[in-house]
């Protein structure tokens, strides 16, 4: 390690001493400099771990070299040494205050922080944490291809996000299956002399083989304290909750009796009393038809947005979906919204470089000041016009003022409404809007 990088690490490690421990995560002592990173180092470290090239023209050669790592893959999980939560714990600093040259990338025109950029950082951080958990000391490069499978939940706390104060991320593996891992991440911002909580995030990552073609085993996890046992148990509960949520999906099962009553009452509220006809629909006061709450976008997926495995970076997809969702909520509510929660982002298919990325966003549920936005992502190649769904994103926003009700017209829209209501109800807890608290694209 060169002296300038070593000095930077020492300064970051010094900065980490005495900080608040994650509110619902692993309590740590001041870190080894090797586990403390500047935000710029994260992507470089990931490229180093997998042997990825920074030049697009070299990507084929780099991926061919990864085939040679196949012999390092474990035949079973029993053949891998167990790891602790501390082994994967890292801290990453985004010094917006002490290094102003970083601000422009994260800055909005309203002098707030772009939450879409934070999503990109969380995605990279989650992958790095998992590589720390599965580190092979005898090998320079990892034979694993670790990718984001699911953003389970991101909950915002009641704190400001200023572009003029340093930010700290921390995280570690909190649950392990045979080929998957749950990662807990926390974000803090400096206020005075202390770092105050900003958000808690839970991601699920999966391990693939060196060519990213099939599953691979990950190191088992040893629990060293009651707190760690509680975190692991929470991971088990999260897994069970996801299975239950999926099994009752409206794509598989009919709505509940209560949900059917809700939809029928909304339908009756839109009938024209003058005609007494099921076909004549009238929009109630202070309401908007769901079909009129849509926004769409199209992006070309250039090599610049690729990840270390030469697919499109998941953080980029999240940022583009969030920004469209934010614009949808802003257009619908008539004022600047702020993000309250993100949940259930499933990465169903990888997005290839060169694809056309189609995003469709719409408001699917509202209540008081809250706006639930669903963003549907699909891709098509330049050669093949067939569209394939890659992601569905769910964002909960809060407006500065009460927003109109959204009413479905069709049965399909009614299912979107109920799905949005379910996601809204799954939010950990409603938050109180604080003055000057705005997180934007």
Coordinates of C-alpha atoms in Angstrom, one line a residue:
X1 CA 0.0 0.0 0.0
X2 CA 1.4 3.4 -0.9
X3 CA 2.1 6.0 1.8
X4 CA -0.7 8.4 0.6
X5 CA -3.3 5.7 0.7
X6 CA -2.0 4.5 4.1
X7 CA -2.2 8.0 5.5
X8 CA -5.7 8.4 4.2
X9 CA -6.7 5.2 5.9
X10 CA -5.2 6.3 9.2
X11 CA -7.1 9.6 9.1
X12 CA -10.3 7.7 8.3
X13 CA -9.7 5.3 11.2
X14 CA -9.0 8.2 13.5
X15 CA -12.3 9.8 12.4
X16 CA -14.1 6.5 13.2
X17 CA -13.1 6.5 16.9
X18 CA -15.8 7.3 19.4
X19 CA -18.6 7.3 16.9
X20 CA -22.1 6.1 17.6
X21 CA -22.6 2.4 17.2
X22 CA -25.3 1.3 14.7
X23 CA -28.7 1.6 16.4
X24 CA -29.9 -1.9 15.4
X25 CA -26.7 -3.6 14.4
X26 CA -23.3 -4.8 15.6
X27 CA -21.5 -2.7 18.2
X28 CA -17.9 -2.2 17.3
X29 CA -14.7 -0.9 18.7
X30 CA -12.6 1.5 16.7
X31 CA -11.6 -0.2 13.5
X32 CA -8.5 -1.7 11.9
X33 CA -7.5 0.7 9.1
X34 CA -7.9 -2.1 6.7
X35 CA -11.6 -2.2 7.4
X36 CA -12.1 1.6 7.0
X37 CA -12.6 3.0 3.5
X38 CA -13.0 6.3 1.7
X39 CA -16.1 6.1 -0.6
X40 CA -13.8 6.3 -3.7
X41 CA -11.9 3.2 -2.6
X42 CA -15.0 0.9 -2.5
X43 CA -15.4 0.4 -6.2
X44 CA -11.6 0.1 -6.6
X45 CA -11.5 -2.5 -3.9
X46 CA -14.2 -4.5 -5.6
X47 CA -12.4 -4.4 -8.9
X48 CA -9.3 -5.7 -7.2
X49 CA -11.2 -8.5 -5.5
X50 CA -12.7 -9.9 -8.7
X51 CA -9.9 -8.8 -11.1
X52 CA -12.1 -6.5 -13.1
X53 CA -10.6 -4.1 -15.6
X54 CA -11.3 -0.4 -15.6
X55 CA -11.3 -0.5 -19.5
X56 CA -14.3 -1.8 -21.3
X57 CA -12.2 -3.2 -24.1
X58 CA -10.5 -5.5 -21.7
X59 CA -13.7 -6.9 -20.1
X60 CA -13.7 -10.1 -22.2
X61 CA -10.1 -11.0 -21.2
X62 CA -10.8 -10.2 -17.6
X63 CA -13.9 -12.5 -17.5
X64 CA -11.9 -15.3 -19.2
X65 CA -9.3 -15.1 -16.4
X66 CA -12.0 -15.5 -13.8
X67 CA -12.7 -19.0 -15.2
X68 CA -9.4 -20.1 -13.7
X69 CA -10.7 -19.4 -10.2
X70 CA -13.3 -22.1 -10.4
X71 CA -11.0 -24.6 -8.6
X72 CA -11.1 -22.3 -5.5
X73 CA -14.9 -22.8 -5.1
X74 CA -16.0 -25.0 -2.2
X75 CA -17.7 -28.3 -2.9
X76 CA -19.9 -27.8 0.2
X77 CA -20.4 -25.2 2.9
X78 CA -18.8 -27.6 5.4
X79 CA -15.5 -27.1 3.7
X80 CA -15.5 -23.4 4.4
X81 CA -14.2 -21.8 7.6
X82 CA -16.9 -20.1 9.7
X83 CA -16.8 -16.3 10.1
X84 CA -18.0 -13.9 12.7
X85 CA -20.0 -10.7 12.2
X86 CA -16.9 -8.7 13.1
X87 CA -15.0 -10.3 10.2
X88 CA -17.3 -8.5 7.7
X89 CA -17.8 -5.3 9.6
X90 CA -16.5 -2.2 7.6
X91 CA -16.9 1.5 7.7
X92 CA -17.0 3.8 4.7
X93 CA -16.7 7.6 4.9
X94 CA -18.2 10.1 2.5
X95 CA -16.5 13.3 3.6
X96 CA -18.8 15.9 2.0
X97 CA -17.9 18.4 4.7
X98 CA -14.2 18.0 4.9
X99 CA -13.7 17.3 1.1
X100 CA -16.0 19.8 -0.7
X101 CA -14.8 18.6 -4.1
X102 CA -17.0 15.5 -3.6
X103 CA -20.2 17.5 -3.1
X104 CA -21.2 18.2 -6.7
X105 CA -22.0 14.5 -7.5
X106 CA -24.3 14.4 -4.5
X107 CA -25.8 17.9 -4.7
X108 CA -29.4 18.8 -5.6
X109 CA -30.3 22.3 -6.8
X110 CA -32.1 22.8 -3.5
X111 CA -28.8 22.2 -1.6
X112 CA -29.7 18.8 -0.3
X113 CA -28.3 15.3 -0.9
X114 CA -29.3 13.1 -3.8
X115 CA -30.8 10.0 -2.4
X116 CA -30.3 8.2 -5.7
X117 CA -26.5 8.5 -5.2
X118 CA -26.8 7.1 -1.7
X119 CA -28.6 4.0 -3.1
X120 CA -25.6 3.5 -5.5
X121 CA -23.2 3.7 -2.5
X122 CA -25.3 1.2 -0.4
X123 CA -25.3 -1.3 -3.3
X124 CA -21.5 -1.2 -3.6
X125 CA -21.1 -1.3 0.1
X126 CA -23.3 -4.4 0.5
X127 CA -21.3 -6.3 -2.1
X128 CA -18.0 -5.4 -0.4
X129 CA -19.2 -6.5 3.0
X130 CA -20.0 -9.9 1.6
X131 CA -16.6 -10.2 0.0
X132 CA -15.1 -9.4 3.4
X133 CA -17.2 -12.2 4.9
X134 CA -16.0 -14.7 2.3
X135 CA -12.4 -13.5 2.1
X136 CA -9.8 -16.2 1.0
X137 CA -6.5 -15.1 2.5
X138 CA -4.5 -17.5 0.2
X139 CA -6.0 -16.1 -3.0
X140 CA -5.5 -12.6 -4.4
X141 CA -8.9 -12.7 -6.2
X142 CA -12.2 -14.1 -5.0
X143 CA -13.7 -17.0 -7.0
X144 CA -17.2 -15.8 -6.0
X145 CA -19.4 -13.5 -8.0
X146 CA -21.5 -11.7 -5.4
X147 CA -24.5 -9.8 -6.6
X148 CA -27.5 -8.0 -5.0
X149 CA -30.6 -10.2 -5.0
X150 CA -33.0 -8.0 -3.0
X151 CA -33.3 -4.7 -1.2
X152 CA -35.5 -5.9 1.6
X153 CA -36.0 -2.6 3.4
X154 CA -34.5 0.9 3.7
X155 CA -36.0 3.0 6.6
X156 CA -35.3 6.6 6.9
X157 CA -34.7 8.2 10.4
X158 CA -35.8 11.8 11.4
X159 CA -32.5 13.5 10.6
X160 CA -31.4 16.1 8.1
X161 CA -29.2 15.2 5.1
X162 CA -26.9 18.1 4.5
X163 CA -24.4 18.2 1.6
X164 CA -22.0 20.1 3.9
X165 CA -21.5 17.5 6.6
X166 CA -19.5 14.3 6.6
X167 CA -21.4 11.0 6.2
X168 CA -20.4 7.6 7.5
X169 CA -21.7 4.1 6.4
X170 CA -21.2 1.0 8.4
X171 CA -22.4 -2.6 7.9
X172 CA -21.8 -6.3 8.3
X173 CA -23.3 -9.7 7.4
X174 CA -26.1 -10.5 9.8
X175 CA -27.5 -13.7 8.4
X176 CA -26.2 -16.5 6.2
X177 CA -27.8 -19.3 4.3
X178 CA -26.0 -21.8 2.0
X179 CA -25.5 -19.4 -0.9
X180 CA -27.1 -16.2 0.3
X181 CA -26.4 -13.5 2.9
X182 CA -28.3 -10.8 4.6
X183 CA -26.4 -7.5 5.1
X184 CA -27.3 -4.8 7.7
X185 CA -26.1 -1.3 6.8
X186 CA -26.5 2.0 8.6
X187 CA -25.8 5.6 7.5
X188 CA -24.9 8.4 9.8
X189 CA -24.2 12.1 9.3
X190 CA -22.1 14.4 11.4
X191 CA -24.0 16.9 13.6
X192 CA -21.7 18.8 15.9
X193 CA -19.3 16.3 17.3
X194 CA -21.5 13.2 16.9
X195 CA -22.7 11.0 14.0
X196 CA -26.5 10.8 14.1
X197 CA -28.5 8.0 12.5
X198 CA -29.9 8.7 9.0
X199 CA -31.1 5.3 7.7
X200 CA -31.1 1.6 8.3
X201 CA -30.9 -0.8 5.3
X202 CA -31.3 -4.5 4.8
X203 CA -30.0 -6.1 1.6
X204 CA -29.9 -9.8 0.5
X205 CA -26.9 -10.8 -1.6
X206 CA -26.3 -14.1 -3.4
X207 CA -23.0 -15.8 -4.2
X208 CA -22.5 -17.2 -7.7
X209 CA -19.6 -19.1 -9.2
X210 CA -16.6 -17.3 -10.8
X211 CA -18.4 -17.0 -14.2
X212 CA -21.6 -15.8 -12.6
X213 CA -23.5 -18.8 -14.0
X214 CA -24.5 -20.9 -11.0
X215 CA -24.8 -20.7 -7.2
X216 CA -21.8 -21.0 -4.9
X217 CA -21.5 -21.7 -1.2
X218 CA -20.6 -19.0 1.3
X219 CA -18.8 -19.2 4.6
X220 CA -21.0 -20.1 7.6
X221 CA -21.6 -17.6 10.4
X222 CA -20.6 -18.0 14.1
X223 CA -22.7 -16.0 16.6
X224 CA -20.7 -14.6 19.6
X225 CA -23.2 -12.8 21.7
X226 CA -27.0 -12.6 22.5
X227 CA -27.1 -9.4 20.3
X228 CA -25.7 -11.3 17.4
X229 CA -28.1 -14.2 18.0
X230 CA -31.0 -11.7 17.9
X231 CA -29.7 -10.2 14.6
X232 CA -29.5 -13.7 13.1
X233 CA -32.9 -14.6 14.3
X234 CA -34.3 -11.4 12.7
X235 CA -32.7 -12.6 9.5
X236 CA -34.6 -15.8 9.8
X237 CA -37.8 -13.9 10.4
X238 CA -37.2 -11.6 7.5
X239 CA -36.8 -14.7 5.2
X240 CA -40.0 -16.1 6.5
X241 CA -41.8 -12.8 6.0
X242 CA -40.6 -12.6 2.4
X243 CA -41.8 -16.1 1.7
X244 CA -45.2 -15.4 3.2
X245 CA -45.5 -12.1 1.4
X246 CA -44.7 -13.8 -1.9
X247 CA -47.2 -16.7 -1.3
X248 CA -50.0 -14.2 -0.8
X249 CA -49.1 -12.1 -3.8
X250 CA -52.0 -10.7 -5.7
X251 CA -50.4 -12.3 -8.8
X252 CA -51.1 -15.7 -7.1
X253 CA -54.1 -15.3 -4.8
X254 CA -57.3 -13.3 -4.7
X255 CA -57.5 -10.3 -2.4
X256 CA -58.7 -10.8 1.1
X257 CA -62.4 -10.1 2.1
X258 CA -61.4 -6.8 3.6
X259 CA -59.5 -5.8 0.5
X260 CA -62.4 -6.8 -1.8
X261 CA -64.7 -4.6 0.3
X262 CA -62.3 -1.7 0.0
X263 CA -62.2 -2.0 -3.8
X264 CA -66.0 -2.3 -4.1
X265 CA -66.6 0.7 -1.9
X266 CA -64.1 2.7 -4.1
X267 CA -66.0 1.6 -7.2
X268 CA -69.3 2.6 -5.7
X269 CA -67.9 6.0 -4.9
X270 CA -67.1 6.6 -8.5
X271 CA -70.6 5.7 -10.0
X272 CA -72.6 8.6 -11.5
X273 CA -75.8 8.9 -9.4
X274 CA -77.6 10.5 -12.3
X275 CA -77.3 7.5 -14.7
X276 CA -77.4 4.6 -12.3
X277 CA -75.0 2.7 -14.6
X278 CA -72.0 0.6 -13.9
X279 CA -70.3 2.1 -17.0
X280 CA -70.6 5.8 -16.0
X281 CA -67.8 6.7 -13.7
X282 CA -67.3 10.1 -12.0
X283 CA -64.2 11.1 -10.1
X284 CA -64.8 12.1 -6.5
X285 CA -63.7 15.4 -5.2
X286 CA -59.9 15.8 -4.4
X287 CA -59.1 12.6 -6.3
X288 CA -57.1 11.6 -9.3
X289 CA -57.5 8.6 -11.6
X290 CA -54.6 6.2 -11.2
X291 CA -54.0 6.2 -15.0
X292 CA -53.3 9.9 -14.9
X293 CA -50.4 9.5 -12.3
X294 CA -47.9 7.9 -14.7
X295 CA -44.5 9.0 -15.8
X296 CA -42.1 7.1 -18.1
X297 CA -38.4 7.2 -19.1
X298 CA -36.0 5.5 -21.4
X299 CA -32.2 5.0 -20.9
X300 CA -29.5 3.5 -23.0
X301 CA -27.3 1.3 -20.8
X302 CA -23.8 2.4 -21.7
X303 CA -20.6 0.6 -20.6
X304 CA -19.9 3.5 -18.1
X305 CA -22.7 2.1 -15.9
X306 CA -21.5 -1.5 -15.8
X307 CA -20.6 -3.3 -12.6
X308 CA -17.6 -5.4 -11.9
X309 CA -19.1 -8.4 -13.8
X310 CA -19.9 -6.3 -16.9
X311 CA -23.6 -6.2 -16.3
X312 CA -25.4 -2.9 -15.6
X313 CA -24.7 -1.8 -12.0
X314 CA -27.7 -2.4 -9.7
X315 CA -27.2 0.9 -8.0
X316 CA -27.6 2.7 -11.3
X317 CA -30.9 1.0 -11.8
X318 CA -32.1 1.9 -8.3
X319 CA -31.0 5.5 -8.8
X320 CA -32.8 5.9 -12.1
X321 CA -36.0 4.3 -10.7
X322 CA -35.8 6.4 -7.6
X323 CA -35.4 9.6 -9.5
X324 CA -38.4 8.8 -11.7
X325 CA -40.4 7.8 -8.7
X326 CA -39.5 11.1 -6.9
X327 CA -40.6 13.1 -10.0
X328 CA -43.9 11.1 -10.1
X329 CA -44.5 11.9 -6.4
X330 CA -43.6 15.5 -6.9
X331 CA -45.8 15.9 -9.9
X332 CA -48.7 14.2 -8.2
X333 CA -48.5 15.9 -4.8
X334 CA -47.6 19.4 -6.1
X335 CA -44.8 19.9 -3.6
X336 CA -41.3 18.5 -3.0
X337 CA -41.7 15.0 -1.4
X338 CA -39.1 13.2 0.7
X339 CA -38.3 9.5 0.9
X340 CA -39.6 7.6 3.9
X341 CA -39.0 4.0 3.0
X342 CA -37.8 1.7 0.2
X343 CA -38.7 -2.0 0.2
X344 CA -39.0 -5.2 -1.7
X345 CA -36.8 -4.4 -4.7
X346 CA -36.2 -7.8 -6.3
X347 CA -33.5 -8.1 -9.0
X348 CA -35.2 -10.6 -11.2
X349 CA -32.9 -10.5 -14.2
X350 CA -29.5 -8.9 -15.0
X351 CA -29.4 -6.0 -17.4
X352 CA -26.8 -6.4 -20.2
X353 CA -24.7 -3.5 -21.4
X354 CA -26.3 -2.0 -24.5
X355 CA -29.9 -2.7 -23.4
X356 CA -32.7 -0.2 -23.6
X357 CA -34.0 0.4 -20.1
X358 CA -37.7 1.3 -19.9
X359 CA -39.0 2.6 -16.6
X360 CA -42.7 3.2 -15.9
X361 CA -43.7 4.9 -12.6
X362 CA -47.1 5.5 -11.1
X363 CA -48.8 6.4 -7.9
X364 CA -50.7 3.4 -6.7
X365 CA -51.8 4.4 -3.1
X366 CA -52.1 7.6 -1.1
X367 CA -53.0 8.3 2.5
X368 CA -52.8 11.8 4.1
X369 CA -49.4 13.1 3.2
X370 CA -48.0 9.8 2.0
X371 CA -47.6 8.7 -1.6
X372 CA -46.8 5.1 -2.5
X373 CA -45.1 4.9 -5.9
X374 CA -44.4 1.7 -7.9
X375 CA -41.7 1.8 -10.6
X376 CA -41.7 -1.1 -13.2
X377 CA -38.4 -1.7 -15.0
X378 CA -38.0 -3.7 -18.2
X379 CA -35.3 -4.1 -20.8
X380 CA -35.1 -4.8 -24.5
X381 CA -31.9 -5.4 -26.6
X382 CA -31.2 -3.5 -29.7
X383 CA -31.5 -6.7 -31.7
X384 CA -34.6 -8.2 -30.0
X385 CA -37.6 -6.0 -29.4
X386 CA -39.1 -8.3 -26.7
X387 CA -39.4 -6.6 -23.4
X388 CA -38.5 -8.5 -20.1
X389 CA -39.2 -7.3 -16.6
X390 CA -36.0 -6.9 -14.5
X391 CA -37.2 -5.1 -11.4
X392 CA -40.2 -3.7 -9.6
X393 CA -39.4 -0.9 -7.1
X394 CA -41.6 0.3 -4.2
X395 CA -41.0 3.8 -2.7
X396 CA -42.9 5.5 0.1
X397 CA -42.7 9.3 -0.1
X398 CA -44.1 12.0 2.2
X399 CA -45.3 15.3 0.8
X400 CA -45.2 18.7 2.6
X401 CA -49.0 18.9 2.3
X402 CA -51.9 16.5 2.1
X403 CA -52.2 14.8 -1.3
X404 CA -55.3 13.8 -3.4
X405 CA -56.7 10.3 -3.2
X406 CA -55.9 8.0 -6.1
X407 CA -58.7 5.9 -7.6
X408 CA -58.3 2.8 -9.8
X409 CA -60.6 2.4 -12.9
X410 CA -59.9 -1.2 -13.9
X411 CA -59.4 -4.5 -12.1
X412 CA -55.7 -4.4 -12.9
X413 CA -55.4 -1.0 -11.3
X414 CA -57.3 -2.1 -8.3
X415 CA -54.7 -4.9 -7.8
X416 CA -52.0 -2.3 -8.0
X417 CA -53.8 -0.2 -5.4
X418 CA -54.1 -3.1 -3.0
X419 CA -50.4 -4.0 -3.6
X420 CA -49.4 -0.4 -2.9
X421 CA -51.5 -0.5 0.3
X422 CA -49.8 -3.6 1.4
X423 CA -46.4 -2.1 0.9
X424 CA -47.4 1.0 2.7
X425 CA -48.7 -0.9 5.7
X426 CA -45.4 -2.9 5.8
X427 CA -43.5 0.3 6.5
X428 CA -41.8 0.1 9.9
X429 CA -43.5 3.2 11.4
X430 CA -44.9 6.4 10.1
X431 CA -42.6 9.4 10.5
X432 CA -43.2 13.0 11.4
X433 CA -42.2 15.5 8.7
X434 CA -39.6 17.8 10.1
X435 CA -38.8 21.2 8.7
X436 CA -35.8 21.3 6.3
X437 CA -35.8 17.5 6.1
X438 CA -35.8 16.7 2.4
X439 CA -34.0 13.9 0.6
X440 CA -34.2 14.3 -3.1
X441 CA -33.0 12.7 -6.3

